[in-house]
Amino acid sequence: MADEIDVHLGRRLRRRRRLLGLTQQELAEACGVRFQQIQKYECAANRMSAARLWQLSEVLEAPISYFYDGFTEAKARGGEEAGEVFARKETRDLVRAYYQLGERPRRRLLDLAKSLNGEAEG
């Protein structure tokens, strides 16, 4: 049976991979493993070694701490993941589109979103 930390790491791996728009196959090729191994990591059937976690962090351009972010909170909620909104396709599409913009349009879009949020609160 998978340990809570393995489940959390697998969820974070899946989230980051999807955010970057990578398939399991593409990630596996970048790591020199088969896609089934990525599947096993994501569903916590197999544990990730420290070396594999390091490799994944390099390929996914995320600090190792990314994989552990929110674990304490999730554990306190019985494994329920905070920020499930990031697992939605709509959110991933929005983030991908945002990062395809140049720096100036990104700042302007962020300012717009903040101002709209301020209007909703006020």
PDB file of C-alpha atoms in Angstrom:
ATOM      1  CA  MET A   1       0.000   0.000   0.000  1.00  0.00           C
ATOM      2  CA  ALA A   2       1.271   3.444  -0.918  1.00  0.00           C
ATOM      3  CA  ASP A   3       2.482   5.742   1.810  1.00  0.00           C
ATOM      4  CA  GLU A   4       0.946   9.230   2.084  1.00  0.00           C
ATOM      5  CA  ILE A   5       4.168  10.878   0.949  1.00  0.00           C
ATOM      6  CA  ASP A   6       4.345   8.681  -2.157  1.00  0.00           C
ATOM      7  CA  VAL A   7       0.777   9.619  -3.067  1.00  0.00           C
ATOM      8  CA  HIS A   8       1.549  13.306  -2.543  1.00  0.00           C
ATOM      9  CA  LEU A   9       4.741  13.160  -4.610  1.00  0.00           C
ATOM     10  CA  GLY A  10       2.882  11.360  -7.395  1.00  0.00           C
ATOM     11  CA  ARG A  11       0.138  13.986  -7.452  1.00  0.00           C
ATOM     12  CA  ARG A  12       2.675  16.793  -7.566  1.00  0.00           C
ATOM     13  CA  LEU A  13       4.559  15.012 -10.371  1.00  0.00           C
ATOM     14  CA  ARG A  14       1.365  14.613 -12.417  1.00  0.00           C
ATOM     15  CA  ARG A  15       0.363  18.231 -11.783  1.00  0.00           C
ATOM     16  CA  ARG A  16       3.717  19.633 -12.911  1.00  0.00           C
ATOM     17  CA  ARG A  17       3.916  17.350 -15.941  1.00  0.00           C
ATOM     18  CA  ARG A  18       0.434  18.385 -17.072  1.00  0.00           C
ATOM     19  CA  LEU A  19       1.118  22.048 -16.378  1.00  0.00           C
ATOM     20  CA  LEU A  20       4.052  21.867 -18.766  1.00  0.00           C
ATOM     21  CA  GLY A  21       1.923  20.022 -21.321  1.00  0.00           C
ATOM     22  CA  LEU A  22       4.067  16.887 -21.303  1.00  0.00           C
ATOM     23  CA  THR A  23       2.778  13.380 -21.841  1.00  0.00           C
ATOM     24  CA  GLN A  24       3.975  10.532 -19.671  1.00  0.00           C
ATOM     25  CA  GLN A  25       5.863   9.264 -22.707  1.00  0.00           C
ATOM     26  CA  GLU A  26       7.682  12.568 -23.226  1.00  0.00           C
ATOM     27  CA  LEU A  27       8.654  12.788 -19.573  1.00  0.00           C
ATOM     28  CA  ALA A  28       9.781   9.175 -19.556  1.00  0.00           C
ATOM     29  CA  GLU A  29      11.998   9.719 -22.607  1.00  0.00           C
ATOM     30  CA  ALA A  30      13.585  12.765 -20.976  1.00  0.00           C
ATOM     31  CA  CYS A  31      14.356  10.646 -17.889  1.00  0.00           C
ATOM     32  CA  GLY A  32      15.472   7.529 -19.751  1.00  0.00           C
ATOM     33  CA  VAL A  33      12.672   5.301 -18.432  1.00  0.00           C
ATOM     34  CA  ARG A  34       9.510   3.805 -19.892  1.00  0.00           C
ATOM     35  CA  PHE A  35       6.213   5.639 -19.591  1.00  0.00           C
ATOM     36  CA  GLN A  36       4.886   2.856 -17.355  1.00  0.00           C
ATOM     37  CA  GLN A  37       7.443   3.908 -14.751  1.00  0.00           C
ATOM     38  CA  ILE A  38       6.074   7.465 -14.789  1.00  0.00           C
ATOM     39  CA  GLN A  39       2.565   6.003 -14.410  1.00  0.00           C
ATOM     40  CA  LYS A  40       3.714   4.022 -11.390  1.00  0.00           C
ATOM     41  CA  TYR A  41       5.273   7.107  -9.801  1.00  0.00           C
ATOM     42  CA  GLU A  42       2.138   9.146 -10.403  1.00  0.00           C
ATOM     43  CA  CYS A  43      -0.201   6.593  -8.860  1.00  0.00           C
ATOM     44  CA  ALA A  44       2.295   5.848  -6.049  1.00  0.00           C
ATOM     45  CA  ALA A  45       2.688   2.188  -7.007  1.00  0.00           C
ATOM     46  CA  ASN A  46       6.459   2.747  -7.052  1.00  0.00           C
ATOM     47  CA  ARG A  47       8.512   5.003  -4.807  1.00  0.00           C
ATOM     48  CA  MET A  48      10.780   7.638  -6.284  1.00  0.00           C
ATOM     49  CA  SER A  49      14.406   7.463  -5.231  1.00  0.00           C
ATOM     50  CA  ALA A  50      16.232  10.641  -4.273  1.00  0.00           C
ATOM     51  CA  ALA A  51      18.174  10.432  -7.530  1.00  0.00           C
ATOM     52  CA  ARG A  52      14.988  10.064  -9.594  1.00  0.00           C
ATOM     53  CA  LEU A  53      13.335  12.957  -7.751  1.00  0.00           C
ATOM     54  CA  TRP A  54      16.388  15.090  -8.519  1.00  0.00           C
ATOM     55  CA  GLN A  55      16.227  14.081 -12.179  1.00  0.00           C
ATOM     56  CA  LEU A  56      12.497  14.833 -12.386  1.00  0.00           C
ATOM     57  CA  SER A  57      13.012  18.227 -10.785  1.00  0.00           C
ATOM     58  CA  GLU A  58      15.631  19.039 -13.421  1.00  0.00           C
ATOM     59  CA  VAL A  59      13.491  17.864 -16.341  1.00  0.00           C
ATOM     60  CA  LEU A  60      10.354  19.595 -15.020  1.00  0.00           C
ATOM     61  CA  GLU A  61      12.296  22.741 -14.100  1.00  0.00           C
ATOM     62  CA  ALA A  62      10.977  22.757 -10.541  1.00  0.00           C
ATOM     63  CA  PRO A  63      12.870  22.775  -7.262  1.00  0.00           C
ATOM     64  CA  ILE A  64      12.753  19.514  -5.336  1.00  0.00           C
ATOM     65  CA  SER A  65      10.810  21.353  -2.645  1.00  0.00           C
ATOM     66  CA  TYR A  66       7.946  21.719  -5.175  1.00  0.00           C
ATOM     67  CA  PHE A  67       7.174  18.028  -4.806  1.00  0.00           C
ATOM     68  CA  TYR A  68       6.822  18.358  -1.037  1.00  0.00           C
ATOM     69  CA  ASP A  69       4.873  21.635  -1.020  1.00  0.00           C
ATOM     70  CA  GLY A  70       1.581  21.273   0.808  1.00  0.00           C
ATOM     71  CA  PHE A  71       2.306  17.818   2.212  1.00  0.00           C
ATOM     72  CA  THR A  72       1.910  18.819   5.856  1.00  0.00           C
ATOM     73  CA  GLU A  73      -1.409  20.509   5.122  1.00  0.00           C
ATOM     74  CA  ALA A  74      -2.645  17.612   2.974  1.00  0.00           C
ATOM     75  CA  LYS A  75      -1.712  15.142   5.701  1.00  0.00           C
ATOM     76  CA  ALA A  76      -3.650  17.208   8.252  1.00  0.00           C
ATOM     77  CA  ARG A  77      -6.703  16.999   5.968  1.00  0.00           C
ATOM     78  CA  GLY A  78      -6.371  13.253   5.609  1.00  0.00           C
ATOM     79  CA  GLY A  79      -4.587  13.302   2.252  1.00  0.00           C
ATOM     80  CA  GLU A  80      -6.928  15.775   0.588  1.00  0.00           C
ATOM     81  CA  GLU A  81      -4.917  17.923  -1.781  1.00  0.00           C
ATOM     82  CA  ALA A  82      -5.004  21.704  -1.389  1.00  0.00           C
ATOM     83  CA  GLY A  83      -5.495  23.709  -4.536  1.00  0.00           C
ATOM     84  CA  GLU A  84      -7.316  21.101  -6.588  1.00  0.00           C
ATOM     85  CA  VAL A  85      -8.142  24.007  -8.886  1.00  0.00           C
ATOM     86  CA  PHE A  86      -4.669  23.489 -10.392  1.00  0.00           C
ATOM     87  CA  ALA A  87      -5.686  20.019 -11.521  1.00  0.00           C
ATOM     88  CA  ARG A  88      -8.416  21.431 -13.777  1.00  0.00           C
ATOM     89  CA  LYS A  89      -7.776  21.559 -17.509  1.00  0.00           C
ATOM     90  CA  GLU A  90      -9.066  25.128 -17.669  1.00  0.00           C
ATOM     91  CA  THR A  91      -6.432  26.258 -15.167  1.00  0.00           C
ATOM     92  CA  ARG A  92      -3.637  24.455 -16.993  1.00  0.00           C
ATOM     93  CA  ASP A  93      -4.712  26.002 -20.298  1.00  0.00           C
ATOM     94  CA  LEU A  94      -4.803  29.456 -18.721  1.00  0.00           C
ATOM     95  CA  VAL A  95      -1.337  29.077 -17.196  1.00  0.00           C
ATOM     96  CA  ARG A  96       0.129  27.790 -20.468  1.00  0.00           C
ATOM     97  CA  ALA A  97      -1.386  30.712 -22.392  1.00  0.00           C
ATOM     98  CA  TYR A  98      -0.136  33.166 -19.757  1.00  0.00           C
ATOM     99  CA  TYR A  99       3.460  31.975 -20.061  1.00  0.00           C
ATOM    100  CA  GLN A 100       3.341  32.158 -23.847  1.00  0.00           C
ATOM    101  CA  LEU A 101       2.869  35.918 -23.530  1.00  0.00           C
ATOM    102  CA  GLY A 102       5.782  38.316 -23.319  1.00  0.00           C
ATOM    103  CA  GLU A 103       6.727  39.851 -19.984  1.00  0.00           C
ATOM    104  CA  ARG A 104       4.858  43.143 -20.475  1.00  0.00           C
ATOM    105  CA  PRO A 105       1.535  41.565 -21.562  1.00  0.00           C
ATOM    106  CA  ARG A 106       1.826  39.096 -18.650  1.00  0.00           C
ATOM    107  CA  ARG A 107       2.165  41.960 -16.170  1.00  0.00           C
ATOM    108  CA  ARG A 108      -0.768  43.797 -17.735  1.00  0.00           C
ATOM    109  CA  LEU A 109      -2.918  40.670 -17.637  1.00  0.00           C
ATOM    110  CA  LEU A 110      -2.001  40.055 -14.008  1.00  0.00           C
ATOM    111  CA  ASP A 111      -2.860  43.663 -13.127  1.00  0.00           C
ATOM    112  CA  LEU A 112      -6.193  43.270 -14.926  1.00  0.00           C
ATOM    113  CA  ALA A 113      -6.995  40.055 -13.058  1.00  0.00           C
ATOM    114  CA  LYS A 114      -6.130  41.686  -9.736  1.00  0.00           C
ATOM    115  CA  SER A 115      -8.308  44.695 -10.508  1.00  0.00           C
ATOM    116  CA  LEU A 116     -11.239  42.457 -11.463  1.00  0.00           C
ATOM    117  CA  ASN A 117     -10.834  40.532  -8.230  1.00  0.00           C
ATOM    118  CA  GLY A 118     -10.822  43.832  -6.325  1.00  0.00           C
ATOM    119  CA  GLU A 119     -14.096  44.829  -7.999  1.00  0.00           C
ATOM    120  CA  ALA A 120     -15.699  41.544  -7.002  1.00  0.00           C
ATOM    121  CA  GLU A 121     -14.664  42.014  -3.372  1.00  0.00           C
ATOM    122  CA  GLY A 122     -15.674  45.678  -3.180  1.00  0.00           C
TER     123      GLY A 122
END
